[in-house]
Amino acid sequence: MRVGVIMGGISSEREVSLNSGKEIVKYFNKEKYEVVPIVIDKKDDVIEKAKDIDFAFIALHGKFGEDGTIQAVFETMDIPYSGCGPLASGMCMDKDITKKILRSAGINTADWLSVKSVEDIDYDYIEKMGYPVVVKPNCGGSSVATNIIKKKEDIESAVTLALDYDTEVMIEEYVKGDEITCCMLNGKVLPTIAIKPKEGFEFFDYTAKYADGGSDEIIVKFEEGLQNKIEEMALNCWKVLKCSVYVRVDMIIKDGVPYVLELNTLPGMTKNSLFPKSAKAVDMSYTELLEAVTNYSLLEVR
Ligand SMILES: Nc1ncnc2c1ncn2[C@@H]1O[C@H](COP(=O)(O)OP(=O)(O)O)[C@@H](O)[C@H]1O
Ligand SMILES: [Mg+2]
């Protein structure tokens, strides 16, 4: 079977994707699969470059990668691909839609306001949520243009900055607590990881995420009641957002209560990324994880 590892792409996370892709190619089981790297520089590259593969392992992030569009292209080309389908990918890419669905399903997530221009900013509503708030692009990723805003006067410039990256911006209640992530494979929750930005990093920002040693990531198990609650919430997220194969659910635990931040339908997959770390805690190697993702994807009826 000829596996194409699709990497690069046109989003702000291109560099992250190239790193993931390289590593996926390196560690893929080459005794079983013929593995070819496919670097995408512009959207329609995929049609030409991916036409001779039997399976697409998508190592893209952000727009035209994680948002369901490339998944739909593979559907059209009749090529099986890794991860969630177009609908779940699209919904999870849009933080506003994700949170609306979570709310409707009774899954706890912070209050928020979504704006398309600075004129849309509802300061009374922000006042009700209370400062600080987090301003971020609605379909962002890797914490790009994400800022914690402590006072009214700074809202407008933060929204303007985020609008450079997206047509819609989210202003969200700041949840002060411990950040965790639940990696889910084929509808099952893998061990929970706690993420602590190291001193000097205000939150889990771009540098903290990708700089070596920018954060401490450890496998955690909370007391039974909370741990069950977290896992149940992750599973409910998976269900209501119609996920498949694998997904990472990010949460913040505040005063013993979990809040869902977002779902990542194409979680980072370098060897040291959170997902491979979580899999390793159940004795699944990086290479085995890549194979499991491939096999579960091939079993999907799209
Ligand atoms: N409402 C919030 N409260 C506290 N921290 C937040 C909040 N929103 C985002 N953050 C911080 O910013 C990071 C990135 O935000 P996130 O919503 O996960 O967007 P993305 O990862 O797509 O850029 C989170 O990992 C978290 O550290
Ligand atoms: Mg995130």
CSV table of C-alpha atoms and ligand atoms in Angstrom, one decimal:
chain,number,residue,atom,x,y,z
A,1,MET,CA,0.0,0.0,0.0
A,2,ARG,CA,1.3,3.4,-1.0
A,3,VAL,CA,0.9,5.9,1.8
A,4,GLY,CA,1.2,9.6,1.0
A,5,VAL,CA,2.1,11.8,3.9
A,6,ILE,CA,0.5,15.2,3.1
A,7,MET,CA,2.4,18.1,4.6
A,8,GLY,CA,3.1,21.8,4.3
A,9,GLY,CA,0.0,23.5,3.2
A,10,ILE,CA,-1.0,27.1,3.1
A,11,SER,CA,-2.0,27.9,6.7
A,12,SER,CA,-0.1,29.8,9.3
A,13,GLU,CA,0.9,26.4,10.7
A,14,ARG,CA,2.9,25.3,7.6
A,15,GLU,CA,6.2,25.0,9.5
A,16,VAL,CA,4.6,22.9,12.2
A,17,SER,CA,3.1,20.7,9.6
A,18,LEU,CA,6.4,20.2,7.7
A,19,ASN,CA,8.0,19.0,11.0
A,20,SER,CA,5.2,16.6,11.7
A,21,GLY,CA,5.2,15.3,8.2
A,22,LYS,CA,9.0,14.7,8.1
A,23,GLU,CA,8.8,12.8,11.4
A,24,ILE,CA,5.8,10.7,10.3
A,25,VAL,CA,7.6,9.7,7.1
A,26,LYS,CA,10.7,8.8,9.2
A,27,TYR,CA,8.8,6.6,11.7
A,28,PHE,CA,6.2,5.0,9.5
A,29,ASN,CA,6.5,1.2,9.2
A,30,LYS,CA,8.2,0.9,5.9
A,31,GLU,CA,8.2,-2.9,5.9
A,32,LYS,CA,4.5,-2.8,5.5
A,33,TYR,CA,3.9,0.4,3.6
A,34,GLU,CA,5.5,2.3,0.8
A,35,VAL,CA,5.7,5.9,2.2
A,36,VAL,CA,6.0,9.0,0.1
A,37,PRO,CA,6.2,12.6,1.4
A,38,ILE,CA,3.9,15.0,-0.4
A,39,VAL,CA,4.5,18.6,0.2
A,40,ILE,CA,1.6,20.9,-0.6
A,41,ASP,CA,2.5,24.5,-1.6
A,42,LYS,CA,-0.8,25.6,-3.1
A,43,LYS,CA,-4.3,24.1,-2.8
A,44,ASP,CA,-4.6,22.3,-6.1
A,45,ASP,CA,-1.2,20.6,-5.7
A,46,VAL,CA,-3.0,17.9,-3.9
A,47,ILE,CA,-4.9,16.8,-7.0
A,48,GLU,CA,-1.7,16.4,-9.1
A,49,LYS,CA,0.7,15.1,-6.4
A,50,ALA,CA,-1.6,12.7,-4.5
A,51,LYS,CA,-3.3,11.0,-7.4
A,52,ASP,CA,-1.3,7.8,-7.2
A,53,ILE,CA,-1.5,7.0,-3.5
A,54,ASP,CA,-3.8,4.4,-1.8
A,55,PHE,CA,-4.0,6.3,1.4
A,56,ALA,CA,-3.5,9.9,2.5
A,57,PHE,CA,-1.9,10.4,5.9
A,58,ILE,CA,-2.8,14.1,6.5
A,59,ALA,CA,-0.1,15.9,8.5
A,60,LEU,CA,-1.5,19.4,7.7
A,61,HIS,CA,-2.8,21.9,10.3
A,62,GLY,CA,-5.1,24.9,10.2
A,63,LYS,CA,-6.9,26.1,7.1
A,64,PHE,CA,-7.0,23.6,4.1
A,65,GLY,CA,-5.8,20.8,6.3
A,66,GLU,CA,-7.8,20.7,9.5
A,67,ASP,CA,-10.9,22.4,8.4
A,68,GLY,CA,-12.5,19.7,6.3
A,69,THR,CA,-11.7,21.1,2.8
A,70,ILE,CA,-8.8,18.7,2.0
A,71,GLN,CA,-10.8,15.8,3.5
A,72,ALA,CA,-13.6,16.7,1.0
A,73,VAL,CA,-11.0,16.7,-1.9
A,74,PHE,CA,-9.9,13.2,-0.9
A,75,GLU,CA,-13.5,12.1,-0.8
A,76,THR,CA,-13.9,13.4,-4.3
A,77,MET,CA,-10.7,11.7,-5.5
A,78,ASP,CA,-11.9,8.5,-3.8
A,79,ILE,CA,-8.7,8.2,-1.7
A,80,PRO,CA,-9.1,7.1,1.9
A,81,TYR,CA,-7.5,9.5,4.3
A,82,SER,CA,-6.6,9.8,8.0
A,83,GLY,CA,-8.7,11.2,10.7
A,84,CYS,CA,-12.1,12.9,10.9
A,85,GLY,CA,-14.3,13.5,7.9
A,86,PRO,CA,-15.2,16.9,6.4
A,87,LEU,CA,-18.1,17.7,8.7
A,88,ALA,CA,-16.4,17.1,12.1
A,89,SER,CA,-13.2,18.7,10.8
A,90,GLY,CA,-15.1,21.8,9.7
A,91,MET,CA,-17.1,22.1,12.9
A,92,CYS,CA,-14.1,21.6,15.2
A,93,MET,CA,-12.1,24.2,13.2
A,94,ASP,CA,-14.7,26.8,14.0
A,95,LYS,CA,-14.5,27.5,17.7
A,96,ASP,CA,-17.8,29.4,17.8
A,97,ILE,CA,-19.7,26.5,16.1
A,98,THR,CA,-17.9,24.0,18.4
A,99,LYS,CA,-18.9,25.8,21.5
A,100,LYS,CA,-22.5,26.3,20.3
A,101,ILE,CA,-22.8,22.5,19.9
A,102,LEU,CA,-21.1,21.8,23.2
A,103,ARG,CA,-23.5,24.2,25.0
A,104,SER,CA,-26.5,22.6,23.3
A,105,ALA,CA,-25.3,19.3,24.6
A,106,GLY,CA,-24.8,20.6,28.1
A,107,ILE,CA,-21.0,20.3,27.9
A,108,ASN,CA,-19.3,22.9,30.0
A,109,THR,CA,-17.4,25.6,28.1
A,110,ALA,CA,-16.5,29.2,29.0
A,111,ASP,CA,-18.8,32.1,28.0
A,112,TRP,CA,-17.8,33.9,24.8
A,113,LEU,CA,-18.7,36.5,22.2
A,114,SER,CA,-18.0,36.2,18.5
A,115,VAL,CA,-17.3,39.3,16.4
A,116,LYS,CA,-16.6,40.0,12.8
A,117,SER,CA,-15.5,43.6,13.2
A,118,VAL,CA,-14.7,46.0,16.0
A,119,GLU,CA,-18.2,47.5,15.7
A,120,ASP,CA,-19.6,44.1,16.9
A,121,ILE,CA,-17.7,44.3,20.2
A,122,ASP,CA,-20.4,44.3,23.0
A,123,TYR,CA,-18.6,45.8,26.0
A,124,ASP,CA,-21.6,45.3,28.3
A,125,TYR,CA,-21.5,41.6,27.5
A,126,ILE,CA,-17.7,41.5,28.1
A,127,GLU,CA,-18.2,43.3,31.4
A,128,LYS,CA,-20.7,40.6,32.4
A,129,MET,CA,-18.1,37.9,31.6
A,130,GLY,CA,-15.6,39.9,33.6
A,131,TYR,CA,-12.0,40.7,32.8
A,132,PRO,CA,-9.6,39.2,31.9
A,133,VAL,CA,-10.8,37.8,28.6
A,134,VAL,CA,-9.0,35.9,25.9
A,135,VAL,CA,-9.1,37.3,22.4
A,136,LYS,CA,-8.3,34.9,19.6
A,137,PRO,CA,-9.1,34.1,15.9
A,138,ASN,CA,-12.2,31.9,15.6
A,139,CYS,CA,-10.4,29.4,13.4
A,140,GLY,CA,-6.9,29.9,14.6
A,141,GLY,CA,-4.4,27.4,15.8
A,142,SER,CA,-1.1,27.2,17.6
A,143,SER,CA,-2.2,30.2,19.7
A,144,VAL,CA,-1.5,32.7,16.9
A,145,ALA,CA,-2.8,36.2,17.6
A,146,THR,CA,-4.2,34.9,21.0
A,147,ASN,CA,-4.0,37.4,23.9
A,148,ILE,CA,-5.2,37.7,27.4
A,149,ILE,CA,-6.8,41.1,27.8
A,150,LYS,CA,-7.1,42.7,31.2
A,151,LYS,CA,-8.9,45.9,30.5
A,152,LYS,CA,-11.5,47.5,28.2
A,153,GLU,CA,-9.0,49.8,26.4
A,154,ASP,CA,-7.0,46.9,25.1
A,155,ILE,CA,-9.9,45.0,23.6
A,156,GLU,CA,-10.1,46.8,20.3
A,157,SER,CA,-6.4,46.4,19.3
A,158,ALA,CA,-6.4,42.7,20.2
A,159,VAL,CA,-9.5,42.2,18.1
A,160,THR,CA,-8.0,44.1,15.2
A,161,LEU,CA,-4.8,42.0,15.4
A,162,ALA,CA,-6.8,38.7,15.5
A,163,LEU,CA,-8.9,40.0,12.5
A,164,ASP,CA,-5.6,40.0,10.5
A,165,TYR,CA,-5.7,36.2,10.8
A,166,ASP,CA,-9.4,35.5,10.5
A,167,THR,CA,-12.7,37.0,9.5
A,168,GLU,CA,-14.2,36.2,12.9
A,169,VAL,CA,-12.7,36.7,16.3
A,170,MET,CA,-13.7,35.1,19.7
A,171,ILE,CA,-13.7,37.0,22.9
A,172,GLU,CA,-13.8,34.4,25.6
A,173,GLU,CA,-14.0,34.4,29.4
A,174,TYR,CA,-10.6,33.7,30.8
A,175,VAL,CA,-10.5,30.4,32.6
A,176,LYS,CA,-7.8,30.4,35.2
A,177,GLY,CA,-6.9,26.8,36.0
A,178,ASP,CA,-4.9,23.8,34.9
A,179,GLU,CA,-4.7,23.0,31.3
A,180,ILE,CA,-5.1,19.3,30.3
A,181,THR,CA,-5.6,17.4,27.1
A,182,CYS,CA,-7.5,14.2,26.4
A,183,CYS,CA,-6.3,12.2,23.4
A,184,MET,CA,-8.9,10.0,21.9
A,185,LEU,CA,-8.3,7.1,19.6
A,186,ASN,CA,-11.2,5.3,17.9
A,187,GLY,CA,-13.7,6.6,20.6
A,188,LYS,CA,-11.5,5.7,23.5
A,189,VAL,CA,-9.8,8.1,25.9
A,190,LEU,CA,-6.1,7.7,26.3
A,191,PRO,CA,-4.3,8.8,29.5
A,192,THR,CA,-4.8,12.5,30.3
A,193,ILE,CA,-1.9,14.9,30.0
A,194,ALA,CA,-1.4,18.0,32.1
A,195,ILE,CA,0.4,20.9,30.4
A,196,LYS,CA,2.2,23.5,32.4
A,197,PRO,CA,3.8,26.4,30.7
A,198,LYS,CA,7.2,27.0,32.3
A,199,GLU,CA,8.0,30.1,34.2
A,200,GLY,CA,8.1,33.2,32.1
A,201,PHE,CA,5.4,32.0,29.7
A,202,GLU,CA,2.1,33.7,30.5
A,203,PHE,CA,0.1,30.8,29.0
A,204,PHE,CA,0.4,28.0,26.5
A,205,ASP,CA,1.4,30.3,23.7
A,206,TYR,CA,3.2,29.6,20.4
A,207,THR,CA,6.7,29.5,21.9
A,208,ALA,CA,5.7,27.5,24.9
A,209,LYS,CA,4.1,25.0,22.6
A,210,TYR,CA,6.9,24.6,20.2
A,211,ALA,CA,10.1,25.7,21.8
A,212,ASP,CA,12.1,23.0,23.4
A,213,GLY,CA,11.3,22.9,27.1
A,214,GLY,CA,8.7,25.7,26.8
A,215,SER,CA,6.2,23.6,28.8
A,216,ASP,CA,6.1,20.6,31.0
A,217,GLU,CA,3.8,17.8,29.9
A,218,ILE,CA,3.0,15.0,32.3
A,219,ILE,CA,0.5,12.2,32.4
A,220,VAL,CA,-1.9,12.8,35.2
A,221,LYS,CA,-4.7,11.0,36.9
A,222,PHE,CA,-7.1,13.0,39.0
A,223,GLU,CA,-9.2,11.6,41.8
A,224,GLU,CA,-11.8,9.1,40.5
A,225,GLY,CA,-14.8,11.5,40.4
A,226,LEU,CA,-13.0,14.2,38.4
A,227,GLN,CA,-11.1,11.8,36.2
A,228,ASN,CA,-14.4,10.1,35.2
A,229,LYS,CA,-16.0,13.4,34.6
A,230,ILE,CA,-13.1,14.5,32.3
A,231,GLU,CA,-13.2,11.2,30.3
A,232,GLU,CA,-17.0,11.3,30.1
A,233,MET,CA,-16.8,14.9,28.8
A,234,ALA,CA,-14.2,14.0,26.2
A,235,LEU,CA,-16.3,11.1,25.0
A,236,ASN,CA,-19.4,13.3,24.8
A,237,CYS,CA,-17.4,15.9,22.7
A,238,TRP,CA,-16.4,13.1,20.4
A,239,LYS,CA,-20.0,12.1,19.9
A,240,VAL,CA,-21.7,15.4,19.5
A,241,LEU,CA,-19.1,16.7,17.1
A,242,LYS,CA,-19.2,13.5,15.1
A,243,CYS,CA,-15.5,12.7,15.4
A,244,SER,CA,-13.8,9.6,14.1
A,245,VAL,CA,-10.4,7.9,14.2
A,246,TYR,CA,-8.6,10.4,16.5
A,247,VAL,CA,-9.0,13.7,18.1
A,248,ARG,CA,-7.5,15.8,21.0
A,249,VAL,CA,-9.8,17.5,23.4
A,250,ASP,CA,-8.3,20.5,25.2
A,251,MET,CA,-9.7,21.5,28.6
A,252,ILE,CA,-9.0,23.7,31.6
A,253,ILE,CA,-9.8,22.5,35.1
A,254,LYS,CA,-10.9,25.4,37.3
A,255,ASP,CA,-11.7,24.7,40.9
A,256,GLY,CA,-12.3,21.0,40.1
A,257,VAL,CA,-14.6,21.8,37.1
A,258,PRO,CA,-13.5,21.0,33.6
A,259,TYR,CA,-14.2,23.5,30.8
A,260,VAL,CA,-13.7,22.4,27.2
A,261,LEU,CA,-11.5,24.8,25.2
A,262,GLU,CA,-11.4,23.2,21.8
A,263,LEU,CA,-11.1,20.0,19.8
A,264,ASN,CA,-8.2,19.4,17.5
A,265,THR,CA,-9.1,17.0,14.7
A,266,LEU,CA,-5.5,16.8,13.4
A,267,PRO,CA,-3.5,17.0,16.6
A,268,GLY,CA,0.3,17.5,16.4
A,269,MET,CA,2.0,14.3,15.5
A,270,THR,CA,5.7,14.8,15.9
A,271,LYS,CA,7.3,12.1,18.0
A,272,ASN,CA,7.2,14.5,21.0
A,273,SER,CA,3.7,15.8,20.5
A,274,LEU,CA,1.0,15.3,23.1
A,275,PHE,CA,-0.8,12.5,21.3
A,276,PRO,CA,2.2,10.2,20.8
A,277,LYS,CA,3.0,10.9,24.5
A,278,SER,CA,-0.4,9.8,25.7
A,279,ALA,CA,-0.3,6.7,23.5
A,280,LYS,CA,3.1,5.9,24.9
A,281,ALA,CA,1.6,5.8,28.4
A,282,VAL,CA,-0.4,2.7,27.2
A,283,ASP,CA,2.7,1.2,25.6
A,284,MET,CA,1.8,2.2,22.1
A,285,SER,CA,4.9,3.3,20.2
A,286,TYR,CA,4.9,6.2,17.8
A,287,THR,CA,5.1,3.8,14.9
A,288,GLU,CA,2.3,1.7,16.3
A,289,LEU,CA,0.2,4.8,16.7
A,290,LEU,CA,0.7,5.9,13.1
A,291,GLU,CA,-0.4,2.4,12.0
A,292,ALA,CA,-3.4,2.4,14.3
A,293,VAL,CA,-4.6,5.8,12.9
A,294,THR,CA,-4.1,4.4,9.4
A,295,ASN,CA,-6.0,1.2,10.2
A,296,TYR,CA,-8.9,2.9,11.9
A,297,SER,CA,-9.1,5.4,9.1
A,298,LEU,CA,-9.3,2.6,6.5
A,299,LEU,CA,-12.2,1.0,8.5
A,300,GLU,CA,-14.2,4.3,8.4
A,301,VAL,CA,-17.3,4.2,6.2
A,302,ARG,CA,-17.4,7.8,4.9
B,1,LIG,N1,-10.6,31.0,27.7
B,1,LIG,C1,-9.4,30.7,28.0
B,1,LIG,N2,-8.9,30.8,29.2
B,1,LIG,C2,-7.7,30.5,29.5
B,1,LIG,N3,-6.7,30.2,28.6
B,1,LIG,C3,-7.1,30.2,27.3
B,1,LIG,C4,-8.4,30.5,26.9
B,1,LIG,N4,-8.5,30.4,25.6
B,1,LIG,C5,-7.2,30.1,25.2
B,1,LIG,N5,-6.4,30.0,26.2
B,1,LIG,C6,-4.9,29.6,26.1
B,1,LIG,O1,-4.5,29.8,24.8
B,1,LIG,C7,-4.1,28.6,24.2
B,1,LIG,C8,-4.6,28.5,22.8
B,1,LIG,O2,-6.0,28.6,22.7
B,1,LIG,P1,-6.9,27.6,21.9
B,1,LIG,O3,-8.3,28.0,22.1
B,1,LIG,O4,-6.6,26.2,22.3
B,1,LIG,O5,-6.6,27.9,20.4
B,1,LIG,P2,-5.5,27.2,19.4
B,1,LIG,O6,-4.8,26.1,20.1
B,1,LIG,O7,-6.4,26.8,18.3
B,1,LIG,O8,-4.7,28.4,19.0
B,1,LIG,C9,-4.7,27.5,25.1
B,1,LIG,O9,-4.0,26.3,25.0
B,1,LIG,C10,-4.7,28.2,26.5
B,1,LIG,O10,-3.4,28.1,27.0
B,2,MG,MG,-5.5,24.6,21.4
